[in-house]
Coordinates of C-alpha atoms in Angstrom, one line a residue:
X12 CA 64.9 1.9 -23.3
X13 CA 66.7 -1.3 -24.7
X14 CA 65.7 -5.3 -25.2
X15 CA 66.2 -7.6 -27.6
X16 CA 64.3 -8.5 -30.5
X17 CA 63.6 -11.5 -32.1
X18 CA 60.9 -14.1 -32.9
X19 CA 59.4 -16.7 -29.9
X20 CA 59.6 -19.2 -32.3
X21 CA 60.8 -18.8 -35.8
X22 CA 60.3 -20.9 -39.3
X23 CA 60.1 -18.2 -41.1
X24 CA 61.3 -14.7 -41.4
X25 CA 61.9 -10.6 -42.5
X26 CA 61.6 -10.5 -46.4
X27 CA 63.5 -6.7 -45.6
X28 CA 66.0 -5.3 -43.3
X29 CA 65.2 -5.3 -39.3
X30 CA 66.8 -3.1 -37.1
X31 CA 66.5 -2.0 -33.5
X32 CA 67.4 1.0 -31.8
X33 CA 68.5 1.8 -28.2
X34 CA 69.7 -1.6 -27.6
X35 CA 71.9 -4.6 -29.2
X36 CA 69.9 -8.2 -28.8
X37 CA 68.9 -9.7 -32.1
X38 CA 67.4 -13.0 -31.1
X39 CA 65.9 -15.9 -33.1
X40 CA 68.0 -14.9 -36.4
X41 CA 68.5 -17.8 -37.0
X42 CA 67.1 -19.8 -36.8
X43 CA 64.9 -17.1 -38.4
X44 CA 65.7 -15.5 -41.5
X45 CA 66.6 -12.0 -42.4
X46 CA 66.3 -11.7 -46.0
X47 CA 67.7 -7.7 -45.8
X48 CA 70.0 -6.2 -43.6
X49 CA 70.3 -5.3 -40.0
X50 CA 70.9 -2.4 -38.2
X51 CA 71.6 -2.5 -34.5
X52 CA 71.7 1.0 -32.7
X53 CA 73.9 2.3 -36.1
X54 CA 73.3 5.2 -37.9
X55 CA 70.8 4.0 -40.1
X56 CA 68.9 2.4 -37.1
X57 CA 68.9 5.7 -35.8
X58 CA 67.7 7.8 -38.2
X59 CA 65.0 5.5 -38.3
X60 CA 63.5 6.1 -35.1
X61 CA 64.0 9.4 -35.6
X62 CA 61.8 9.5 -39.1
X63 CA 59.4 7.2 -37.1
X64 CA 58.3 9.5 -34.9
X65 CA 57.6 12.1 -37.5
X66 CA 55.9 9.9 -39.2
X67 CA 53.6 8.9 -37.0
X68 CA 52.8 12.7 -35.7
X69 CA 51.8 13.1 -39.2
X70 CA 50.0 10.5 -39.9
X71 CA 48.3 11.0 -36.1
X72 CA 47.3 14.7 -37.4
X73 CA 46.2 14.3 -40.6
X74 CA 42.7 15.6 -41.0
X75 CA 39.5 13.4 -40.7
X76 CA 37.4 11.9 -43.9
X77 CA 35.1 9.9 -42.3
X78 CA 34.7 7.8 -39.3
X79 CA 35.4 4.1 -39.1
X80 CA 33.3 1.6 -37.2
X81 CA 34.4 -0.4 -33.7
X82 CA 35.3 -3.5 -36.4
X83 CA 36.1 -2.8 -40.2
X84 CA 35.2 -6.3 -41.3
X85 CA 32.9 -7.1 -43.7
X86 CA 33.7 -3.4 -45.0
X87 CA 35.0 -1.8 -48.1
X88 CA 36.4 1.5 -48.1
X89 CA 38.1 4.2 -50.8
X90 CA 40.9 5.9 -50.0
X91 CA 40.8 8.6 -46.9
X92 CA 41.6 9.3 -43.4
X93 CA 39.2 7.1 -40.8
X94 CA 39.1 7.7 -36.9
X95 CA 37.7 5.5 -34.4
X96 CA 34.5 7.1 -33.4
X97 CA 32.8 6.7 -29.6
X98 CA 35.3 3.3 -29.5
X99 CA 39.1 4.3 -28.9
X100 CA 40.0 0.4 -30.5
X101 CA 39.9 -1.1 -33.8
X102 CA 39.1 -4.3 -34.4
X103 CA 39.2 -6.9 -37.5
X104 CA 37.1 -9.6 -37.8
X105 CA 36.5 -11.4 -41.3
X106 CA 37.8 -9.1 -44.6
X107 CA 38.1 -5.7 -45.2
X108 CA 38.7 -4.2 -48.8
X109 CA 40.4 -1.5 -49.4
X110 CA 39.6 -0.2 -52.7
X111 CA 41.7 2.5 -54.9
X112 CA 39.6 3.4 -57.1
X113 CA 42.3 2.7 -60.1
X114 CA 44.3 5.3 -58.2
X115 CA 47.6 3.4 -57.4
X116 CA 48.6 6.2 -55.3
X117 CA 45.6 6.2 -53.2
X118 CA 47.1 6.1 -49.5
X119 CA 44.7 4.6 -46.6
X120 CA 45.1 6.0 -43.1
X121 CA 43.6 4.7 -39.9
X122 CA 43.9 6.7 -36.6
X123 CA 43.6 4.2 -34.0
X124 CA 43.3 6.1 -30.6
X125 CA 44.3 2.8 -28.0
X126 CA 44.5 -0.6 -29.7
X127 CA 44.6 -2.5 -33.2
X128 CA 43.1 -6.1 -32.6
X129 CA 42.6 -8.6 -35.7
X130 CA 40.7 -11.7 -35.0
X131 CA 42.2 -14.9 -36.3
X132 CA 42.2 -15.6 -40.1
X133 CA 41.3 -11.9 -40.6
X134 CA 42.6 -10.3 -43.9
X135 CA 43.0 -7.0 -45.5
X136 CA 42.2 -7.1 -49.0
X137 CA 43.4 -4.4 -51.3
X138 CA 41.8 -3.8 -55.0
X139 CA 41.3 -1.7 -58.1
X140 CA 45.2 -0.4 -57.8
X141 CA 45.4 -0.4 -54.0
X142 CA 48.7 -0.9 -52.4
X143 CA 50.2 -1.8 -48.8
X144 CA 52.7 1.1 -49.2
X145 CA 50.2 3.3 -49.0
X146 CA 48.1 1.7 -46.1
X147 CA 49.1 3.2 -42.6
X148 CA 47.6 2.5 -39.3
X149 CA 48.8 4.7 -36.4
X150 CA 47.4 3.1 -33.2
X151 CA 47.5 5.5 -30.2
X152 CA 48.6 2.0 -27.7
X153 CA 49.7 -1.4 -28.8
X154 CA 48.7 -3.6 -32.1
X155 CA 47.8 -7.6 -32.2
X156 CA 47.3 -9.4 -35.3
X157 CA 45.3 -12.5 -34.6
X158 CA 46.5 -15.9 -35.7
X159 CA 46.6 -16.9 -39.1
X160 CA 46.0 -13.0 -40.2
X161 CA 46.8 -11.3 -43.7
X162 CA 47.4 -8.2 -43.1
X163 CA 48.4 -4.9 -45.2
X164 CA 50.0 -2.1 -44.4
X165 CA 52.4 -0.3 -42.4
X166 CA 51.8 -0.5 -38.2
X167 CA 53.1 2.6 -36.4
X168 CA 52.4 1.5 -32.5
X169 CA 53.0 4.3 -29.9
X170 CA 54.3 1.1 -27.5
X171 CA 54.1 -2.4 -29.3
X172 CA 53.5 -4.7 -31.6
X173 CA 52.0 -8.8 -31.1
X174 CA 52.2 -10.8 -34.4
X175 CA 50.5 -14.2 -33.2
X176 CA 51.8 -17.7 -35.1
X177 CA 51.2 -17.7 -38.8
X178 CA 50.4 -14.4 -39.8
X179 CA 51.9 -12.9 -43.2
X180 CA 52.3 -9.1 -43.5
X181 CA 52.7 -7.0 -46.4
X182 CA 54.1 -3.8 -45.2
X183 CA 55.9 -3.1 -41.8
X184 CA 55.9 -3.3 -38.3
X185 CA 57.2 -0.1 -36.6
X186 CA 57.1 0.1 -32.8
X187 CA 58.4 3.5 -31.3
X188 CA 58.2 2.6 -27.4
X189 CA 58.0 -0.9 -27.3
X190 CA 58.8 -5.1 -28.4
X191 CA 57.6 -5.8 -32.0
X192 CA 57.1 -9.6 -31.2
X193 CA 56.4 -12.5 -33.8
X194 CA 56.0 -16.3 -33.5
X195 CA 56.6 -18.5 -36.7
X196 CA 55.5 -15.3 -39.2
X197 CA 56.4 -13.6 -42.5
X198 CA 57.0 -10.3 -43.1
X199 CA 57.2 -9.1 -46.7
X200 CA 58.3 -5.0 -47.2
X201 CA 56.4 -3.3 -49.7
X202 CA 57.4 -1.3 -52.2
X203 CA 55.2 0.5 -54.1
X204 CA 55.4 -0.5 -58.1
X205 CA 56.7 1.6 -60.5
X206 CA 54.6 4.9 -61.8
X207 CA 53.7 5.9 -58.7
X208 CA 55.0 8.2 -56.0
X209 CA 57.5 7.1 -53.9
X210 CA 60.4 8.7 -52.0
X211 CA 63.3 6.4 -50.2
X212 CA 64.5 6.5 -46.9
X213 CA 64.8 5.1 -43.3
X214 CA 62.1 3.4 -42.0
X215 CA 61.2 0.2 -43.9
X216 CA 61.1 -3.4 -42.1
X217 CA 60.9 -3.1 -38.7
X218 CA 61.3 -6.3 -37.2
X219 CA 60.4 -8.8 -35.4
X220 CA 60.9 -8.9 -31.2
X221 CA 60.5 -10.1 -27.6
X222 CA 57.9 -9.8 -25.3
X223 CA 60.5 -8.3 -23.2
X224 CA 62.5 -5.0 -24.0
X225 CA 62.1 -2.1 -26.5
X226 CA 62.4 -2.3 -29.8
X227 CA 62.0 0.8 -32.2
X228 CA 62.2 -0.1 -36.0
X229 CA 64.8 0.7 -38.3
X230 CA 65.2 0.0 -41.8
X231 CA 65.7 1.5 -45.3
X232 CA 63.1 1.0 -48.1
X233 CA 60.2 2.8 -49.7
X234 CA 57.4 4.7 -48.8
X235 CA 54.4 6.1 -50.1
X236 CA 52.9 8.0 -46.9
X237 CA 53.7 9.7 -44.0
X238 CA 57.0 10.2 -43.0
X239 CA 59.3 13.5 -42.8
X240 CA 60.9 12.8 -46.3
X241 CA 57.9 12.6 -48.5
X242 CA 55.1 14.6 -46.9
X243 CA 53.2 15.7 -49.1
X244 CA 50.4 19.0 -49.6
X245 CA 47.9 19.0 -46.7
X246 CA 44.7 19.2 -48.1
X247 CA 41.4 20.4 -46.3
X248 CA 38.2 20.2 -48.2
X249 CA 35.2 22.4 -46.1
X250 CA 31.9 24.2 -47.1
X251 CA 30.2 21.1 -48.9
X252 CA 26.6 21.0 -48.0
X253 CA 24.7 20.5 -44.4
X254 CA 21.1 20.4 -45.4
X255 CA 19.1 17.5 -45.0
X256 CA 16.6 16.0 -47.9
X257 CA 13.2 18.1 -47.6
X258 CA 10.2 15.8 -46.7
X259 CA 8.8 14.1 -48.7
X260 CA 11.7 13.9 -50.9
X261 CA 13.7 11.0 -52.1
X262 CA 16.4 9.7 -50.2
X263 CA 20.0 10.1 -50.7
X264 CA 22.3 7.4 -51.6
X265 CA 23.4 5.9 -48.1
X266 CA 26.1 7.9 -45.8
X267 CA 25.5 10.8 -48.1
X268 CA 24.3 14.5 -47.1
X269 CA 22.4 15.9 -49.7
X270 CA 21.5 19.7 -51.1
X271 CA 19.5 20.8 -54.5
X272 CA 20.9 24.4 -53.8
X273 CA 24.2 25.3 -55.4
X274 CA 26.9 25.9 -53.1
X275 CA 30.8 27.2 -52.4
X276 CA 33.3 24.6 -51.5
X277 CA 36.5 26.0 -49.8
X278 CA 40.2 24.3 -50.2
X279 CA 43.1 25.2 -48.0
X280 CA 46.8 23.7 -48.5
X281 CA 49.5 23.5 -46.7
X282 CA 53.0 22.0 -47.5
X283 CA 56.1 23.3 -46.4
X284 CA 58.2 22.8 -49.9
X285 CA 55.7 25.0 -51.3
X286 CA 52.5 24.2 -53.7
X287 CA 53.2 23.8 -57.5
X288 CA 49.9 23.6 -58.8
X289 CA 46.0 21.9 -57.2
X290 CA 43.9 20.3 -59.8
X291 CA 40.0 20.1 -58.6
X292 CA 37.9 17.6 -60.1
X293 CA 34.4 16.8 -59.7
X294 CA 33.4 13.2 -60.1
X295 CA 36.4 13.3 -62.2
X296 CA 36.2 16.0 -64.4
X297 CA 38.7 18.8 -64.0
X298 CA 37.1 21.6 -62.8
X299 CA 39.9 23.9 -61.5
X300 CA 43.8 23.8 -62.1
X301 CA 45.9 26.8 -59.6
X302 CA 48.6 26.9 -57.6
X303 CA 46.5 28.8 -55.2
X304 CA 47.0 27.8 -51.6
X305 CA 43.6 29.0 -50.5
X306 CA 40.8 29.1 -52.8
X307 CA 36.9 28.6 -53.6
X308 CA 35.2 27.1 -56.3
X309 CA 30.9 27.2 -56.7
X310 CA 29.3 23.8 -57.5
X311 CA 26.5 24.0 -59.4
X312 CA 24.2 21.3 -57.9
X313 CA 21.2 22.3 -60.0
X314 CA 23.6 20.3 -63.1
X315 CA 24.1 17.0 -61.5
X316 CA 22.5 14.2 -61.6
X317 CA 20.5 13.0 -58.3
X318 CA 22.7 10.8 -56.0
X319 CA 26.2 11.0 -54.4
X320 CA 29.1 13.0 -56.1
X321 CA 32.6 13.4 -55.7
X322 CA 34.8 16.1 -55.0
X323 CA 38.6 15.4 -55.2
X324 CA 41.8 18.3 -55.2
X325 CA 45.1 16.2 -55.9
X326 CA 47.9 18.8 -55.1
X327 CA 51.6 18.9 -56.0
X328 CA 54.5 20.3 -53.9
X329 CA 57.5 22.1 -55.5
X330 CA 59.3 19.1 -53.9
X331 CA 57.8 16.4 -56.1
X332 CA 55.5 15.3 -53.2
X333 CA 51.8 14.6 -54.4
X334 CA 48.6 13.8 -52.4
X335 CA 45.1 13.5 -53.0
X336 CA 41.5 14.2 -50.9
X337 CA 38.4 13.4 -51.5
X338 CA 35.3 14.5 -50.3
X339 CA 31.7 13.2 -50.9
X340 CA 28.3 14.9 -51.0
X341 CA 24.3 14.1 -52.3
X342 CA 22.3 15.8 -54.8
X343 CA 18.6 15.7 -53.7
X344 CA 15.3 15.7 -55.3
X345 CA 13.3 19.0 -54.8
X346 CA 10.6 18.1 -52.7
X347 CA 7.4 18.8 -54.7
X348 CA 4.4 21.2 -53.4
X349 CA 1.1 21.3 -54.5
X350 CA -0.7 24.8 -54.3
X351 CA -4.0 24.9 -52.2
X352 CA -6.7 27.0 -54.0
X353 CA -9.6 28.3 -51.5
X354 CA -13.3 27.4 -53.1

């Protein structure tokens, strides 16, 4: 591999460090500016690219909460795992919103099988505690952010990265195979604020580059998601309810499958530091507290109210490593039957 790396045209700059590894062209800085520091094929450079790669396996095989449409504007979604369905892209036109919850440490991860395309003056919004630490989109190809674009978030490409003229990103840009290019941008790293989880280590503030060459990211910095230095519990929710609403029943809230029978949930976790304790809520009410790695838990669905519930298990590692899933499911109205009586 090898290149350079460096903006087209640059009035602006890397609010972090930028680094590049194989390879030792740095161009455009200045008249650029670095406000961090930068690592050329050094150490730090290369540890990097090596936590790069792990983190993108992980975030790449994390498993599936729900499935994200060909364009996620106009959307807003809580925290979760989405995949690109029948589509292999992802595009961005207009706003989406990622909302927390009031969980700060909510993380956001989007699975991208080929490409990530924002349109121009697209944004990512981020509310209710949400933060671009903990917003990851691992694109199976190459990633272009439209003119003008606001994005959140940290980028891991497979190949590379196109930041067109005026966009501002909170987050990083982390290209494994390929140029990370930018033209007249801002890139701001994003560390997470203080009280939530976060572990430090290379990989922050990848930076800008060519549109000819390779240029892996390096960095140092915070993170709050994947990566092989804060991985936290895997969690797997399964069992929650397949029935559909009887006829003639009401319907469930939107996107929601819906039972009136009580039912088993199952949890499974995996973590490699070990599990300290799982707490289980119900639309968040602590139901269960164990340090159980596989366990059950019966939901009494006849007790809830009719519409969409939440189950969520956050889960702790002996390492200090925390992570929380979510899964939703409907509560339906019986269906009513009248008794026919012969005469």
């Amino acid at each position: 591999m090898g290149g350079e790396i460096g903006p087209e045209k640059c009035g602006k700059g890397v609010n972090g460090d930028l680094g590049l590894d194989p390879g030792s062209a740095v161009t455009g800085f200045p008249p650029g500016a670095v406000n961090g520091a930068q690592h050329v094929s050094d150490a730090v450079a290369k540890q990097a690219k090596t936590d790069l790669t792990a983190g993108y396996k992980d975030a790449a095989g994390r498993p599936l909460s729900a499935t994200a449409s060909p364009d996620a504007g106009g959307r807003t979604l809580t925290a979760g795992v989405y995949r690109t369905g029948s589509v292999p892209s992802l595009g961005l036109t207009g706003n989406l919103t990622l909302d927390a919850q009031g969980d700060p440490r909510a993380v956001f991860i989007f699975q991208i099988e080929s490409t990530l395309v924002t349109a121009t003056d697209s944004s990512v919004s981020l509310i209710n505690g949400a933060q671009a630490c903990n917003v990851y989109w691992q694109v199976g190809s190459s990633a272009t952010l439209g003119t003008r674009t606001a994005f959140k978030g940290t980028i891991l490409a497979l190949t590379s990265i196109s930041v067109n003229n005026g966009v501002a990103v909170e987050g990083r840009l982390l290209a494994r195979n390929g140029a990370v290019t930018l033209i007249n941008d801002t890139i701001t790293r994003s560390p997470c604020a203080a009280g939530t989880d976060t572990a430090t280590g290379p990989g922050t503030g990848t930076g800008p580059g060519t549109d000819t060459g390779t240029a892996p990211g390096a960095g140092t910095g915070s993170r709050g998601g994947p990566g092989p230095d804060l991985v936290g519990p895997l969690v797997t929710i399964f069992g929650l309810p397949g029935l559909r609403q009887p006829p003639g029943a009401p319907r469930p809230p939107a996107g929601s499958v819906c039972t009136a029978r009580n039912f088993t949930a199952s949890v499974r976790i995996r973590d490699r530091a070990g599990i300290r304790t799982a707490k289980v809520y119900l639309d968040g009410r602590l139901v269960r507290q164990t340090s159980r790695t596989r366990f059950s838990l019966r939901i009494q669905v006849r007790g809830l109210r009719i519409g969409r519930h939440r189950i969520t298990v956050v889960a702790y590692d002996r390492a200090g490593n925390r992570s929380r899933t979510s899964r939703r499911f409907g509560r339906c109205a019986l269906a009513l039957t009248v008794p026919r009586f012969p005469g």
